[in-house]
Short mmCIF file of C-alpha atoms in Angstrom, two decimals:
data_model
loop_
_atom_site.label_atom_id
_atom_site.label_comp_id
_atom_site.label_asym_id
_atom_site.label_seq_id
_atom_site.Cartn_x
_atom_site.Cartn_y
_atom_site.Cartn_z
CA MET A 606 2.11 -0.65 44.79
CA ASN A 607 -1.56 0.75 43.40
CA LEU A 608 -3.71 0.09 40.47
CA SER A 609 -2.20 3.44 38.82
CA ASP A 610 0.98 2.78 39.01
CA TYR A 611 0.84 -1.15 39.01
CA GLN A 612 -0.49 -1.15 35.30
CA ALA A 613 1.63 1.64 33.64
CA HIS A 614 4.44 -0.45 34.83
CA PHE A 615 2.85 -3.67 33.24
CA LEU A 616 2.32 -1.85 30.33
CA GLU A 617 6.23 0.10 30.57
CA PHE A 618 7.04 -3.79 30.98
CA LEU A 619 4.62 -5.40 28.04
CA PHE A 620 6.28 -2.41 25.54
CA GLY A 621 9.82 -3.32 26.40
CA GLY A 622 10.18 0.10 27.91
CA THR A 623 11.91 -1.89 31.09
CA SER A 624 13.21 -5.40 31.22
CA THR A 625 11.40 -6.07 34.74
CA PRO A 626 8.42 -7.88 34.93
CA VAL A 627 4.90 -6.87 37.26
CA GLN A 628 4.25 -11.21 37.73
CA PRO A 629 5.53 -14.30 37.03
CA ASN A 630 3.56 -14.84 34.23
CA SER A 631 3.84 -11.49 32.56
CA GLU A 632 7.01 -12.80 30.12
CA VAL A 633 4.36 -15.52 28.66
CA TYR A 634 1.69 -12.72 27.80
CA ARG A 635 4.10 -10.20 26.56
CA PHE A 636 5.57 -12.57 24.40
CA GLY A 637 2.03 -13.29 22.97
CA VAL A 638 1.56 -10.01 21.82
CA GLU A 639 4.37 -9.26 20.07
CA ALA A 640 4.02 -12.17 18.45
CA LYS A 641 0.51 -11.47 17.76
CA ALA A 642 1.97 -8.37 15.97
CA VAL A 643 4.60 -9.78 14.20
CA ARG A 644 1.57 -11.90 12.78
CA ALA A 645 -0.44 -8.91 12.01
CA LEU A 646 2.56 -6.93 10.02
CA GLU A 647 3.59 -10.83 8.00
CA GLN A 648 0.41 -10.55 6.55
CA GLY A 649 -0.11 -6.76 6.12
CA TYR A 650 3.48 -7.00 4.45
CA PRO A 651 4.71 -9.89 2.18
CA THR A 652 6.92 -8.06 0.24
CA VAL A 653 8.61 -6.20 2.88
CA ARG A 654 8.96 -9.82 5.09
CA ALA A 655 9.86 -11.58 2.19
CA LEU A 656 13.18 -9.02 1.53
CA LEU A 657 14.04 -9.47 5.16
CA GLY A 658 14.08 -12.50 5.79
CA PRO A 659 12.46 -13.35 9.06
CA ALA A 660 14.31 -12.92 11.53
CA ASP A 661 15.22 -9.25 10.33
CA PHE A 662 11.58 -8.80 9.59
CA GLU A 663 10.50 -10.07 13.86
CA GLY A 664 13.13 -8.02 14.23
CA LEU A 665 11.85 -4.81 12.36
CA ALA A 666 7.92 -5.54 13.35
CA LEU A 667 9.01 -5.62 17.48
CA ASP A 668 11.05 -2.13 16.94
CA TYR A 669 7.96 -1.03 15.64
CA PHE A 670 5.56 -2.51 18.25
CA ARG A 671 7.28 -1.07 20.90
CA MET A 672 7.86 2.43 19.09
CA ILE A 673 4.55 2.77 18.13
CA ARG A 674 2.35 0.17 20.70
CA LYS A 675 -0.99 -1.07 19.79
CA GLN A 676 -3.93 2.02 19.79
CA SER A 677 -7.16 0.23 18.87
CA GLY A 678 -8.44 -3.48 19.42
CA ASP A 679 -8.53 -4.38 16.55
CA TRP A 680 -5.02 -6.30 15.42
CA GLY A 681 -5.83 -5.45 11.90
CA ASP A 682 -5.31 -2.07 12.16
CA PHE A 683 -1.74 -2.53 13.04
CA GLY A 684 0.22 -0.64 11.32
CA TRP A 685 -1.60 1.45 8.92
CA GLY A 686 2.40 4.16 9.67
CA PHE A 687 4.44 0.90 9.38
CA SER A 688 6.02 1.99 5.81
CA SER A 689 6.25 5.46 6.76
CA TRP A 690 8.30 4.87 10.32
CA ILE A 691 10.23 2.28 8.15
CA ILE A 692 12.30 5.63 6.41
CA SER A 693 13.76 6.58 10.19
CA HIS A 694 14.59 2.87 10.93
CA ARG A 695 18.25 1.92 10.53
CA ILE A 696 17.06 -0.60 8.14
CA SER A 697 16.71 2.37 5.57
CA ASP A 698 20.18 2.62 5.15
CA ARG A 699 20.35 -0.75 4.25
CA VAL A 700 17.64 -1.25 2.41
CA PRO A 701 16.92 2.20 0.68
CA TYR A 702 13.11 0.94 -1.47
CA LEU A 703 11.73 -0.90 2.24
CA SER A 704 9.74 1.35 2.61
CA ASP A 705 8.28 2.49 -0.82
CA VAL A 706 7.68 -1.74 -0.88
CA ALA A 707 6.24 -1.63 2.59
CA ARG A 708 3.50 1.17 1.03
CA LEU A 709 2.90 -1.04 -1.81
CA ASP A 710 2.13 -4.04 -0.29
CA ASN A 711 -0.32 -1.91 2.30
CA HIS A 712 -2.27 -0.76 -1.02
CA VAL A 713 -2.31 -4.35 -2.07
CA ALA A 714 -4.54 -5.16 1.15
CA GLY A 715 -6.41 -2.07 1.80
CA VAL A 716 -7.51 -2.84 -1.62
CA GLU A 717 -8.60 -6.06 -0.96
CA ARG A 718 -10.60 -5.44 2.21
CA SER A 719 -12.07 -1.49 0.77
CA GLN A 720 -15.29 -1.40 0.11
CA TYR A 721 -14.22 -1.52 -4.04
CA GLU A 722 -16.75 0.30 -6.61
CA GLU A 723 -18.94 -1.52 -9.02
CA VAL A 724 -18.19 0.15 -12.58
CA SER A 725 -22.10 2.04 -13.75
CA VAL A 726 -22.37 1.50 -17.30
CA ALA A 727 -25.54 3.76 -17.88
CA SER A 728 -23.65 6.44 -16.10
CA PHE A 729 -21.33 6.76 -19.07
CA ASN A 730 -24.39 8.29 -20.98
CA ALA A 731 -23.53 11.88 -19.77
CA ILE A 732 -21.01 12.07 -22.21
CA GLY A 733 -22.25 14.48 -24.51
CA GLU A 734 -21.39 16.33 -27.43
CA ASP A 735 -19.95 19.12 -24.91
CA LEU A 736 -16.94 17.09 -23.07
CA ALA A 737 -16.31 20.40 -20.88
CA SER A 738 -19.33 19.04 -18.62
CA CYS A 739 -18.83 16.04 -18.01
CA SER A 740 -16.30 13.44 -16.19
CA LEU A 741 -15.01 10.39 -15.68
CA ILE A 742 -15.78 8.58 -11.87
CA LEU A 743 -12.66 7.13 -10.52
CA ASN A 744 -12.64 4.22 -7.91
CA LYS A 745 -12.25 5.42 -4.37
CA GLY A 746 -10.76 2.16 -3.67
CA ILE A 747 -7.59 2.03 -6.05
CA GLN A 748 -4.16 3.67 -5.13
CA PHE A 749 -2.00 5.12 -7.18
CA PHE A 750 1.61 6.50 -6.64
CA ARG A 751 4.79 7.43 -7.20
CA SER A 752 8.52 6.22 -6.70
CA MET A 753 12.18 6.62 -7.12
CA TYR A 754 12.41 2.69 -7.06
CA PRO A 755 11.09 -0.12 -8.94
CA VAL A 756 8.33 -0.91 -6.08
CA VAL A 757 5.98 -3.00 -8.79
CA SER A 758 8.92 -5.43 -10.42
CA ILE A 759 10.42 -5.98 -6.31
CA TRP A 760 6.43 -6.78 -5.55
CA GLU A 761 7.14 -9.22 -8.39
CA ALA A 762 9.42 -10.77 -8.07
CA HIS A 763 9.50 -11.59 -3.97
CA LYS A 764 5.71 -13.56 -5.09
CA SER A 765 7.88 -15.99 -5.90
CA GLU A 766 9.70 -18.71 -3.48
CA THR A 767 12.49 -17.61 -5.84
CA PRO A 768 12.61 -14.51 -6.25
CA LYS A 769 16.15 -13.63 -7.82
CA ASP A 770 15.72 -16.56 -11.10
CA THR A 771 12.63 -14.37 -11.63
CA LEU A 772 12.85 -11.93 -14.63
CA SER A 773 11.27 -9.23 -12.56
CA PHE A 774 14.13 -8.97 -10.57
CA ALA A 775 16.81 -9.01 -12.97
CA GLN A 776 14.47 -5.94 -13.88
CA ALA A 777 14.31 -4.61 -10.73
CA LYS A 778 18.19 -5.14 -9.74
CA ARG A 779 19.32 -2.70 -13.62
CA MET A 780 16.77 0.06 -12.79
CA ILE A 781 18.14 0.10 -9.36
CA ALA A 782 21.62 0.25 -11.18
CA LYS A 783 20.62 3.61 -13.42
CA GLY A 784 18.65 5.39 -10.53
CA LEU A 785 15.61 4.44 -12.09
CA GLY A 786 12.02 3.94 -10.42
CA GLN A 787 8.46 3.29 -10.95
CA ASN A 788 4.28 4.29 -10.82
CA ALA A 789 2.70 1.60 -9.50
CA LEU A 790 -1.31 1.67 -9.68
CA VAL A 791 -3.38 -0.90 -7.30
CA TYR A 792 -6.64 -2.00 -7.64
CA ARG A 793 -8.62 -5.91 -7.72
CA ALA A 794 -9.34 -8.29 -9.81
CA GLY A 795 -11.84 -10.22 -8.26
CA TRP A 796 -10.83 -9.93 -4.37
CA LYS A 797 -7.15 -10.37 -5.45
CA GLY A 798 -5.33 -7.17 -4.51
CA MET A 799 -2.90 -6.04 -8.11
CA ALA A 800 -0.35 -4.15 -8.75
CA GLU A 801 1.23 -2.85 -12.27
CA VAL A 802 3.92 0.18 -13.97
CA ILE A 803 1.92 2.32 -15.30
CA THR A 804 3.22 5.53 -16.93
CA GLU A 805 4.52 9.02 -15.40
CA ARG A 806 1.30 10.17 -18.10
CA ASP A 807 -1.34 7.90 -16.73
CA VAL A 808 -0.14 9.11 -13.25
CA LEU A 809 -1.26 12.83 -14.48
CA LEU A 810 -4.28 11.70 -16.17
CA LEU A 811 -6.10 9.77 -12.71
CA GLU A 812 -5.03 12.79 -10.75
CA ALA A 813 -7.03 14.76 -13.13
CA VAL A 814 -9.79 13.04 -12.90
CA ARG A 815 -9.52 12.62 -9.11
CA ASN A 816 -9.50 15.90 -9.16
CA GLN A 817 -12.78 16.21 -11.02
CA ARG A 818 -11.80 17.81 -13.81
CA SER A 819 -13.88 17.68 -17.22
CA ILE A 820 -13.11 15.11 -20.23
CA ALA A 821 -12.29 18.47 -22.42
CA GLU A 822 -10.10 19.63 -19.74
CA VAL A 823 -7.83 16.41 -19.41
CA PHE A 824 -7.84 15.17 -22.47
CA GLY A 825 -8.96 17.57 -24.71
CA GLU A 826 -12.36 18.29 -26.82
CA ASP A 827 -11.48 15.58 -29.60
CA VAL A 828 -10.70 12.67 -27.67
CA LEU A 829 -13.70 10.99 -28.39
CA LYS A 830 -12.38 10.83 -32.09
CA ASP A 831 -9.57 8.51 -30.54
CA SER A 832 -8.51 5.76 -30.89
CA ASN A 833 -6.10 5.22 -27.99
CA PHE A 834 -8.43 7.49 -25.67
CA THR A 835 -11.11 4.22 -26.47
CA TYR A 836 -8.47 1.39 -25.33
CA TRP A 837 -6.52 3.35 -22.57
CA LEU A 838 -10.30 3.65 -21.36
CA GLN A 839 -11.89 0.32 -21.81
CA ASP A 840 -8.65 -1.28 -19.93
CA MET A 841 -9.62 0.77 -16.73
CA ILE A 842 -13.21 0.07 -17.01
CA ALA A 843 -11.96 -3.73 -17.06
CA LYS A 844 -10.00 -2.89 -13.38
CA GLY A 845 -12.82 -1.33 -12.02
CA VAL A 846 -10.07 1.92 -11.93
CA ILE A 847 -13.06 4.57 -13.31
CA VAL A 848 -16.72 3.20 -12.36
CA GLY A 849 -18.61 5.63 -14.51
CA ALA A 850 -19.47 9.05 -15.18
CA LYS A 851 -21.06 12.14 -14.52
CA THR A 852 -22.46 15.78 -15.69
CA ILE A 853 -20.35 18.57 -13.55
CA HIS A 854 -21.84 22.12 -14.93
#
């Protein structure tokens, strides 16, 4: 067997394509790599693991590892497509909301690793009388998305060692029964990733801000007189979701 054939056979064995080892110690190496893959996914998707339990999660993780394979030398990058891949896995028939929960886990982990932008207080001086000429700046590190399922409540419940005893679990159960979902906002408090439910109106507002539409377009010409807007903006600034303002015309 030449070197090329040896490498091809070893990789096939490593990723479960064959059960025939190349060398007597090949199984030890494969088990070690598989264990690293499972640990990497456990760190990135703790809610998914809590939902499934250790055994089922390990099986799912190994299915992903063998299908996708590790593409880089950094285990921190492994699992970036896990939430999308789950949709096509048979487990989604049993746990249909698992992909969205994985997506939330991934966003929380991503926010914790991201270069979170600091709020520029001085930049808010750009907000003048002409609200059509300025816009708010959305933190590039935050994430938000819509889900058909109560993903935030599920995520909250499974931070507890006894999820079924939490109010979040009861809420999620009721919402699933009624076919209701949640919109999730993912941001950072200190270095910790946070997730909370936001309204559809907030999603539309944040989408408009992300698209750099003017304050007048998004909120209206008289918005500065609206106390609700003031409270909303203060809350978003406190969470680092809105980090500044700028002139656009």
